[in-house]
Short mmCIF file of C-alpha atoms and ligand atoms in Angstrom, two decimals:
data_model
loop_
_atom_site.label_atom_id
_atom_site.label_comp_id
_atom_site.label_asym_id
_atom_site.label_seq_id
_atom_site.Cartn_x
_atom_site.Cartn_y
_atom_site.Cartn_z
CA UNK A 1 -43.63 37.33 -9.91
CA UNK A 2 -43.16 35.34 -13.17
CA UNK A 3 -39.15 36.62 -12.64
CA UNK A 4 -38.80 35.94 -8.88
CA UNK A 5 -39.83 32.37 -9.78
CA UNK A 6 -38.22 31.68 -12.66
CA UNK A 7 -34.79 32.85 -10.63
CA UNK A 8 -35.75 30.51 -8.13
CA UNK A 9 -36.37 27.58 -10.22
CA UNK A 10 -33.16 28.09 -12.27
CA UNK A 11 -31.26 28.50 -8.70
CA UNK A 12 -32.57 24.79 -7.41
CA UNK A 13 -30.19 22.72 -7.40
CA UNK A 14 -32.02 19.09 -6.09
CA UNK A 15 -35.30 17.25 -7.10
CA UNK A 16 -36.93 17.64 -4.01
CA UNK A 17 -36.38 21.46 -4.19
CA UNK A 18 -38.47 21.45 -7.43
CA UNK A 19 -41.14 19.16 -6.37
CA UNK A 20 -41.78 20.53 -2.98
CA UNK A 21 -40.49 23.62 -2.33
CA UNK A 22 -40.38 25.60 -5.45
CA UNK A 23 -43.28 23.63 -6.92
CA UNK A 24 -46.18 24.45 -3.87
CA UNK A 25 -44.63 27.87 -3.23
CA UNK A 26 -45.70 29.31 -6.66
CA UNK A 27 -48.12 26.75 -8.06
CA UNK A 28 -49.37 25.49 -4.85
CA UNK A 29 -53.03 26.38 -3.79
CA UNK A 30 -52.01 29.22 -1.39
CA UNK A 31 -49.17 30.09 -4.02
CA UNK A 32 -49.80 34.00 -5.85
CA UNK A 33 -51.38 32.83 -8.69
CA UNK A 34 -53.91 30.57 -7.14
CA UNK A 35 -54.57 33.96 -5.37
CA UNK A 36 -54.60 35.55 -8.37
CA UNK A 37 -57.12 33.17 -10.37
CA UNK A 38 -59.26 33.36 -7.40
CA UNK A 39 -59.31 36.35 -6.67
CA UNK A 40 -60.77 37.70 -10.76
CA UNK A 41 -64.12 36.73 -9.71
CA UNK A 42 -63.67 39.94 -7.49
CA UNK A 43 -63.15 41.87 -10.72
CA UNK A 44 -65.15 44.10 -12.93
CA UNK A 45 -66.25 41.90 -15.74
CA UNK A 46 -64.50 43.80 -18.29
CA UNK A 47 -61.16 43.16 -16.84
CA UNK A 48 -61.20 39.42 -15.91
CA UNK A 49 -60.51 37.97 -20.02
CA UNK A 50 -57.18 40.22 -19.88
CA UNK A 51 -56.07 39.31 -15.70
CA UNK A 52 -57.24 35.76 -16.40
CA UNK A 53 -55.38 35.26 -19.52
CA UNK A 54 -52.24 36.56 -18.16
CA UNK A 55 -52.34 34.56 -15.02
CA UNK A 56 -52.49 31.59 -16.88
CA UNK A 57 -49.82 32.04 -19.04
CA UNK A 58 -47.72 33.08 -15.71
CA UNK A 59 -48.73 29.64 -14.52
CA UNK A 60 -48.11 28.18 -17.86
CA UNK A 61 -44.53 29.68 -18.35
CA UNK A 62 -43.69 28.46 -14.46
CA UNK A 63 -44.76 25.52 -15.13
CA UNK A 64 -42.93 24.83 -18.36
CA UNK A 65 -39.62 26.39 -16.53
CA UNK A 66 -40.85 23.57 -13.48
CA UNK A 67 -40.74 20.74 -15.97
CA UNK A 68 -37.38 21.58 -17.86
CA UNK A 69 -35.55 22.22 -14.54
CA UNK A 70 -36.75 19.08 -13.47
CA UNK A 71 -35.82 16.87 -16.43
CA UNK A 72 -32.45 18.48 -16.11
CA UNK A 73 -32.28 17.86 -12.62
CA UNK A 74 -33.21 14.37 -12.98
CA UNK A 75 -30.90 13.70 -16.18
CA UNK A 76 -27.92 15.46 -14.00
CA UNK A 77 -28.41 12.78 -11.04
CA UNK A 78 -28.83 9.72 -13.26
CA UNK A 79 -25.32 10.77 -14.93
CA UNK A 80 -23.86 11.12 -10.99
CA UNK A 81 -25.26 7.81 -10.82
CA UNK A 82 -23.70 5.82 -13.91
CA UNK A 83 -20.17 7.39 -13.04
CA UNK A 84 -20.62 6.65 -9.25
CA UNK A 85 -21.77 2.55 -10.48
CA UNK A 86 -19.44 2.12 -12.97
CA UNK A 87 -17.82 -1.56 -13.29
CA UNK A 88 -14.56 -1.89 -14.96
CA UNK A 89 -15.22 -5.33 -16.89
CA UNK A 90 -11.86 -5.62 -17.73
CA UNK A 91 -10.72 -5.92 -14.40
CA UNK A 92 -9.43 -9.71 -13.13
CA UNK A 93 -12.20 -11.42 -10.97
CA UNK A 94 -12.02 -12.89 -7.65
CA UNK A 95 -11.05 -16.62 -8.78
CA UNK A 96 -13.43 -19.50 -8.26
CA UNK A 97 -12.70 -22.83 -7.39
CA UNK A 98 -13.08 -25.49 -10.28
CA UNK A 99 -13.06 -29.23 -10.04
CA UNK A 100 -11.51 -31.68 -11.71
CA UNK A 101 -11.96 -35.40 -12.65
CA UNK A 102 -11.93 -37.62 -10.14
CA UNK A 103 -8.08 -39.74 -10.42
CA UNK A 104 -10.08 -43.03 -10.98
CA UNK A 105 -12.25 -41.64 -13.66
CA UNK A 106 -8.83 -39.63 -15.39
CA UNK A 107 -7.63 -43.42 -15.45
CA UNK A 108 -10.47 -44.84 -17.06
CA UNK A 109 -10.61 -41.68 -19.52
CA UNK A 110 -6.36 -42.53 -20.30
CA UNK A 111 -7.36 -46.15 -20.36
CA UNK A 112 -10.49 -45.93 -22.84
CA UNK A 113 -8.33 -43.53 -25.21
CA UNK A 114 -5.71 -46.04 -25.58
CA UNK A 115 -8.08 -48.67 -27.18
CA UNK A 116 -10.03 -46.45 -29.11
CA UNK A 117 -7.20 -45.64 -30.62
CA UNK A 118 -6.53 -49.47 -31.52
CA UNK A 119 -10.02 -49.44 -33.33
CA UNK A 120 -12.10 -50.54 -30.16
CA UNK A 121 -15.74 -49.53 -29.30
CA UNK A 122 -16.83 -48.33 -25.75
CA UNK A 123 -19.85 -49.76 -23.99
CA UNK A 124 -21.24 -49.00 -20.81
CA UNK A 125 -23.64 -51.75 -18.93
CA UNK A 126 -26.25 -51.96 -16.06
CA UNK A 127 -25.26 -52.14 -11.99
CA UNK A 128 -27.69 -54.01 -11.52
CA UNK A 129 -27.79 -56.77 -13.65
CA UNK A 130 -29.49 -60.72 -14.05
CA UNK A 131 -27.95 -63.51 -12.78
CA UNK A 132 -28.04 -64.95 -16.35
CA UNK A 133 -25.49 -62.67 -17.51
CA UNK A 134 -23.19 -62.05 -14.76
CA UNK A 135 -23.06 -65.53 -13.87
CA UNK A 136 -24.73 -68.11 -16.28
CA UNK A 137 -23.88 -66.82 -19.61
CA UNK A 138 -20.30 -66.26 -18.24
CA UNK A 139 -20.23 -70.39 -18.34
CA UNK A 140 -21.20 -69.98 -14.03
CA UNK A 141 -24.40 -72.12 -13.67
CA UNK A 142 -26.34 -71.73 -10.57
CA UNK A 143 -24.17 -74.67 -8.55
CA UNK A 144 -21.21 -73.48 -9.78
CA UNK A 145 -18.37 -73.30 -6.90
CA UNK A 146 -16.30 -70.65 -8.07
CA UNK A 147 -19.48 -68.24 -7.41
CA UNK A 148 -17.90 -68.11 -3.88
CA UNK A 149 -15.09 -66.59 -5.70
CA UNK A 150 -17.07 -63.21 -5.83
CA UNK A 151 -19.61 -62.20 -3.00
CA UNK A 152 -22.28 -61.35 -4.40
CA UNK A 153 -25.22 -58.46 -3.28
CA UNK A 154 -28.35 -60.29 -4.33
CA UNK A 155 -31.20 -58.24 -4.99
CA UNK A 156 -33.50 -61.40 -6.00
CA UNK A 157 -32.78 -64.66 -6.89
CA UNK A 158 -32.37 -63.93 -10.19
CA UNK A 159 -30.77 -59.77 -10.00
CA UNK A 160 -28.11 -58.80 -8.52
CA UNK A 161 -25.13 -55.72 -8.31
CA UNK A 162 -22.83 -56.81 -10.84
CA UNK A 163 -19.61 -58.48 -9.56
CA UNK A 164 -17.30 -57.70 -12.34
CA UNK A 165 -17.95 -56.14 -15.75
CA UNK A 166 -17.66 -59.39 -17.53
CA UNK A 167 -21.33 -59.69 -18.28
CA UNK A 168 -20.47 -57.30 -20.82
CA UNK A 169 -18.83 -59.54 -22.56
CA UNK A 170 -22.31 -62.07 -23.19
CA UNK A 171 -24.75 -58.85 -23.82
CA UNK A 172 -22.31 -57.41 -26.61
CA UNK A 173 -21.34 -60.94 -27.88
CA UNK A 174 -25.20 -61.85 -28.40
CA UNK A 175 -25.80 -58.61 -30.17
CA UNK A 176 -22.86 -58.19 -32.42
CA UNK A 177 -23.14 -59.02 -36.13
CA UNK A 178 -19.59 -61.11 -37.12
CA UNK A 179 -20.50 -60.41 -40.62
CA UNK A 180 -20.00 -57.10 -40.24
CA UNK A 181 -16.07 -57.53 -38.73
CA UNK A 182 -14.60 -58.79 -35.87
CA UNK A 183 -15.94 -57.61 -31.73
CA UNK A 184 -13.69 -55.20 -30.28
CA UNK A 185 -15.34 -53.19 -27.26
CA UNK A 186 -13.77 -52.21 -23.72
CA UNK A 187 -16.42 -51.91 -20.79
CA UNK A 188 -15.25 -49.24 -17.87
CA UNK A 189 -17.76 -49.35 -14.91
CA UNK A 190 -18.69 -49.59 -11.17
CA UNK A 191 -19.02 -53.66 -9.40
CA UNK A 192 -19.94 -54.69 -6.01
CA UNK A 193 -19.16 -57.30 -3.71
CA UNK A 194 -20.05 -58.29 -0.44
CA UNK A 195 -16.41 -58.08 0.59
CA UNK A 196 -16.10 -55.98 4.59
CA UNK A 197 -14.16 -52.49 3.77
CA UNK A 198 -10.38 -52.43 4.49
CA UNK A 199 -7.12 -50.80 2.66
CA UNK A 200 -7.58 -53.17 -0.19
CA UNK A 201 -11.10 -54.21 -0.73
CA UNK A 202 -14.23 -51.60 -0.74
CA UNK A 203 -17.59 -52.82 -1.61
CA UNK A 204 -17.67 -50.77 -4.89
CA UNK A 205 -14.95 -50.28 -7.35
CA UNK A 206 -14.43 -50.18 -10.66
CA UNK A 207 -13.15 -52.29 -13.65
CA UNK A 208 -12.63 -51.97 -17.39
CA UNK A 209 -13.44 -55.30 -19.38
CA UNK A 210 -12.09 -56.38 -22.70
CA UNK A 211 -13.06 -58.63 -25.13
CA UNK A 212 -11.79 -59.37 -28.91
CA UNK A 213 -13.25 -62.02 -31.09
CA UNK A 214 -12.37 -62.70 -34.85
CA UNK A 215 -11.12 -65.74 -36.76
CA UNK A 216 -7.43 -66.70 -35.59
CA UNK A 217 -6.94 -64.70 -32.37
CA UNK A 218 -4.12 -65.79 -30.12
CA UNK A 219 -2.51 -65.69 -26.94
CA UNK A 220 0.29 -63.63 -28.30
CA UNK A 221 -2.74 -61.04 -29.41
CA UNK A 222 -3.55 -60.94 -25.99
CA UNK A 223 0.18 -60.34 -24.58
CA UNK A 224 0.96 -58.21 -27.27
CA UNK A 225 -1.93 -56.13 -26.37
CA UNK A 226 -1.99 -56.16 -22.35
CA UNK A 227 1.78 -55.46 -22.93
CA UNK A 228 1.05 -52.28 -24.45
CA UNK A 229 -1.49 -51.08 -22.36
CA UNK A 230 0.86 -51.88 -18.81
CA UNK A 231 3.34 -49.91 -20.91
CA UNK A 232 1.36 -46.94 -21.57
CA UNK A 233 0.26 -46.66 -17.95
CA UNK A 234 3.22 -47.57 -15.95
CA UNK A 235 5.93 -46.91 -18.49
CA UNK A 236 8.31 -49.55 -20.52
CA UNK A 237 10.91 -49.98 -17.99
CA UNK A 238 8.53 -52.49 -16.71
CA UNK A 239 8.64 -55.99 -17.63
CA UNK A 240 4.64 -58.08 -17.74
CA UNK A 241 4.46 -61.32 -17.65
CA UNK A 242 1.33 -64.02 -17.78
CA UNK A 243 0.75 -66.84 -15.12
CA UNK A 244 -1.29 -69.45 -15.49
CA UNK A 245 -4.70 -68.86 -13.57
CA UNK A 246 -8.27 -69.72 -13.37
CA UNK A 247 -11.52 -68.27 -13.94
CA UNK A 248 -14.78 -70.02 -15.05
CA UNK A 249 -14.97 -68.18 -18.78
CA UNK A 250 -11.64 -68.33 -20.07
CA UNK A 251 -9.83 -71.06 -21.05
CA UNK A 252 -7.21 -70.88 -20.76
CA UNK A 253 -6.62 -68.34 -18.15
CA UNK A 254 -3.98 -66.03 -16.61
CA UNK A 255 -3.20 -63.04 -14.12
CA UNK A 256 -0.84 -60.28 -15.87
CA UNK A 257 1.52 -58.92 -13.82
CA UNK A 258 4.27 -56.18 -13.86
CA UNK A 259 8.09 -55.85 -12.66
CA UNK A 260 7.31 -54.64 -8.71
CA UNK A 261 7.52 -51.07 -8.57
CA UNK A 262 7.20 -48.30 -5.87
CA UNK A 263 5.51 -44.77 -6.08
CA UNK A 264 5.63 -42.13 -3.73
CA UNK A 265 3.66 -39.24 -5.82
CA UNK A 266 6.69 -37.83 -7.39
CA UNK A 267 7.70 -41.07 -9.46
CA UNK A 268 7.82 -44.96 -9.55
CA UNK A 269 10.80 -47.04 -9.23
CA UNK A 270 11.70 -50.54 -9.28
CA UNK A 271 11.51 -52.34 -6.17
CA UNK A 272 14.67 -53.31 -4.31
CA UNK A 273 13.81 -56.46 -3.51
CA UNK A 274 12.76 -57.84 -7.33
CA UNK A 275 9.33 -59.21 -7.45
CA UNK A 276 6.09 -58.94 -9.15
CA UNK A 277 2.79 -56.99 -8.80
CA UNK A 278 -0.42 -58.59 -10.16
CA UNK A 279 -2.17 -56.28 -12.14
CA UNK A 280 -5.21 -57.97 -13.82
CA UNK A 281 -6.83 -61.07 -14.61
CA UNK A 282 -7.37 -62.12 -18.60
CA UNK A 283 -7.57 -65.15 -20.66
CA UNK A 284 -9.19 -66.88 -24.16
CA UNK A 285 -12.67 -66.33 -24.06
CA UNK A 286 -14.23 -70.25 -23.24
CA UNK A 287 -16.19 -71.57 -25.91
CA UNK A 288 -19.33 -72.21 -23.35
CA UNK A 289 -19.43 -68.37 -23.44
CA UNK A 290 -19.23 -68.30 -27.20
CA UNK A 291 -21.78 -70.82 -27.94
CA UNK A 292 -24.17 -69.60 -25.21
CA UNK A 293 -23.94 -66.01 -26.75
CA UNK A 294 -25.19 -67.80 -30.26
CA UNK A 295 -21.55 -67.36 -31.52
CA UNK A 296 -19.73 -70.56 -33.50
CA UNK A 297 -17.10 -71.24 -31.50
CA UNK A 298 -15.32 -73.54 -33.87
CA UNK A 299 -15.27 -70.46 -35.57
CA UNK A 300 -14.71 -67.48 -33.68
CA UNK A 301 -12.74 -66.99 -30.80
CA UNK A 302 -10.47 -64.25 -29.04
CA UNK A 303 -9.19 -62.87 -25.57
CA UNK A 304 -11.09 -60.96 -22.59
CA UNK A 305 -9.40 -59.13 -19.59
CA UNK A 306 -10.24 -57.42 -16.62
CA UNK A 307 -8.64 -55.07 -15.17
CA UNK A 308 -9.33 -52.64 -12.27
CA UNK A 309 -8.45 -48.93 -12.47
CA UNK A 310 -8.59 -48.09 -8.61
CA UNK A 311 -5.70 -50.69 -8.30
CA UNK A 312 -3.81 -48.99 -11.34
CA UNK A 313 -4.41 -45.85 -9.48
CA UNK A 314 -2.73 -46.94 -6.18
CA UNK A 315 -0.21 -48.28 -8.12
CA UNK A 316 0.54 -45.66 -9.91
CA UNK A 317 0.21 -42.48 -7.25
CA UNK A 318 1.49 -44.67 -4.30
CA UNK A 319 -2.13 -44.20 -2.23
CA UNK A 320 -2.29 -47.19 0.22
CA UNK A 321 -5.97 -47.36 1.38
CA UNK A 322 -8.55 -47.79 -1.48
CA UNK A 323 -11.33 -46.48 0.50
CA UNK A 324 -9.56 -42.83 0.17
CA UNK A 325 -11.25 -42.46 -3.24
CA UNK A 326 -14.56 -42.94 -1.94
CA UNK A 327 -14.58 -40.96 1.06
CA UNK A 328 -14.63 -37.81 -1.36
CA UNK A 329 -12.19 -35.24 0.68
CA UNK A 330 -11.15 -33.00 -1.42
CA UNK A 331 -7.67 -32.54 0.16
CA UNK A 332 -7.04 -35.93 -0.69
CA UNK A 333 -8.83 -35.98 -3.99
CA UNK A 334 -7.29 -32.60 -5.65
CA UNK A 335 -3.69 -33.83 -5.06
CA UNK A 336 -4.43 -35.40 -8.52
CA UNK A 337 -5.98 -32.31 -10.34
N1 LIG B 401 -14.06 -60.76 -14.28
C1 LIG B 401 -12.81 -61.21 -13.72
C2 LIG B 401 -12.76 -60.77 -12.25
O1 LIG B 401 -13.49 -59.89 -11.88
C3 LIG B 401 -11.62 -60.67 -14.48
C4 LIG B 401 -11.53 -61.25 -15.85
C5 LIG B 401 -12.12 -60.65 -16.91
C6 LIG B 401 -10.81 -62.43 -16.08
C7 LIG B 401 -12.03 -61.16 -18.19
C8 LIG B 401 -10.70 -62.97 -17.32
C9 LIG B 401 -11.30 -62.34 -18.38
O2 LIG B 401 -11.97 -61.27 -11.48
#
C-alpha cells in the first residue's frame, strides 16, 4: 500500500491531482488506512500497539510524500508562471502624447528672459484689481475722459478686471525702497476689456508692463531698450521707431513701432509696400504717478511700456484671428510646439 501510493503521488503531475484525487483516495475517510485504523478495534488487544503504530506511520510517510509533491508541484507552476508573465523592461513603450507651452506663454517666457538678463525683477499682479490702482494712481481720476479709452468690466464701483497691467507700475512703485537701487521689474499677465470679440480684439489678452526709475533716466534709455527687445523678437533687419502718442501716465508718450513685415509660419519678410506696424505703447513715467506712489519726482524718474504678447505672436507666426489662441484646439495650438 505505502508503495502503490507513493508511485502514485510521485506520478501526479497537477495540483488538483494531489489535493483531490491522490489525496482522498489514500488518506480520505473511505481510503485503506482509515479502514485500517478502524478496523484495530476489531483486533486482539495484543496486536493493536504494533497494527496501530504501523498504520500511522503509513499515513505519516503518505502524507509527508503528499506535502513534498505538492510544494514541488506548486513551486513548478509558479516558475511556468514568471516565464509565461515576463516583461522585457527594456523594450520601447507605446509613446504618449506630451504638451507643450502654450505660443503666448513661450513669448512671455522669451520676453521675461530677455530682461532678467538686463538685471530686471518679475512681478505678477491681481485680475481683479481696485479702481485706485488701475485707474487713479495711474494719474486717471474718476472723471477722467480717457477712461473711455479702455472698457472696462466693473465688478463694483470701486473693483474691477484689470484693463492693462499698468497698475503694476503704482503697487511696485509704493513698495520699493530707492535707497536700496533703482526699480526695474517687468509685469507679464492676463487684462480684460469690454471690447465685442473679432480677429483683433478678444475680451482677455495679455500684456507685459515695464517700468524703470532711477536718477537721470532718459528717452534714449527707453529707445535703447525697446530697440533691443523688438530686435530680439523680430530680428535686426527691422528698423523701430517712436511716435508721439498719448496716454494719461506718461508724459511724454509714444507708440513703438517696427519696419512692416509679413510672416507666413516659415519666416518674416519685409513688406512690399514699406510701412510700419505698431507694436506697443510706452513713455516717461508722469510725475502724478510718481508723487502719488510717495516717490520724489523731482528726484526720480524713468520709462514704462506696454506691450502685448498675443500681438507679438501674430506678428511673428503670421496667425490672423486672435481669438485662435483662446479657443484651445490643439491642431491649431501644437503647430507651435
Ligand atoms: N497700459 C497701456 C495700454 O494698455 C500701455 C502703456 C503702458 C503705455 C505703459 C505707456 C506706458 O494701452
Amino acid at each position: 500500500l505505502r508503495d502503490d501510493g507513493i508511485a502514485q503521488i510521485n506520478q501526479a503531475t497537477d495540483v488538483n491531482e494531489i489535493t483531490k484525487e491522490i489525496k482522498v483516495n489514500l488518506l480520505g475517510k473511505k481510503g485503506p488506512i482509515t479502514q485500517a485504523l478502524r478496523g484495530i478495534k476489531d483486533l486482539p488487544v495484543e496486536k493493536r500497539p504494533e497494527v496501530g503504530s504501523y498504520a500511522n506511520e503509513i499515513r505519516d510517510e503518505i502524507q509527508n510524500a503528499l506535502d513534498a509533491k505538492l510544494t514541488e508541484l506548486e513551486n513548478k507552476a509558479l516558475e511556468a508562471q514568471l516565464v509565461a508573465e515576463k516583461i522585457d523592461v527594456t523594450l520601447p513603450s507605446t509613446p504618449v502624447a506630451k504638451g507643450h507651452p502654450h505660443v503666448i506663454q513661450s513669448i512671455i517666457d522669451e520676453i521675461c528672459d530677455m530682461f532678467i538678463g538686463m538685471g530686471y525683477e518679475v512681478k505678477s499682479g491681481p485680475e481683479v484689481e481696485e479702481d485706485k490702482y488701475n485707474f487713479e494712481m495711474m494719474n486717471l481720476p474718476k472723471d477722467h475722459p480717457a477712461r473711455d479709452m479702455q472698457d472696462t468690466f466693473y465688478i463694483t464701483k470701486e473693483i474691477l478686471m484689470r484693463t492693462q497691467t499698468s497698475p503694476m507700475q503704482a503697487r511696485t512703485l509704493e513698495k520699493h525702497d530707492f535707497s536700496k537701487g533703482p526699480l526695474k521689474m517687468i509685469s507679464p499677465g492676463v487684462v480684460y476689456r469690454r471690447d465685442t470679440d473679432d480677429p483683433t480684439h478678444s475680451h482677455q489678452f495679455h500684456q507685459v508692463e515695464g517700468i524703470v526709475i532711477d536718477k537721470n533716466i532718459t528717452m534714449g534709455d527707453l529707445k535703447g531698450t525697446l530697440e533691443y527687445l523688438l530686435h530680439q523678437l523680430f530680428g535686426n533687419k527691422y528698423d523701430i521707431r517712436l511716435r508721439p502718442s498719448y496716454f494719461p501716465f506718461t508724459e511724454p508718450s509714444v507708440e513703438a513701432d517696427v519696419t512692416c513685415f509679413k510672416c507666413d509660419g516659415k519666416g518674416c519678410d519685409v513688406c512690399k509696400h514699406s510701412g510700419w506696424i505698431e507694436v506697443l505703447g510706452a513713455g516717461m513715467v508722469h510725475p502724478n504717478v510718481l508723487k502719488m506712489a510717495g516717490v520724489d519726482a523731482d528726484v526720480y524718474g524713468g520709462f514704462a511700456f506696454g506691450l502685448g504678447p498675443d500681438r507679438f505672436a501674430m506678428l511673428k507666426y503670421g496667425v490672423e484671428d486672435i481669438r485662435d489662441f483662446y479657443l484651445n484646439d490643439v491642431r491649431f495650438l501644437s503647430q507651435f510646439n
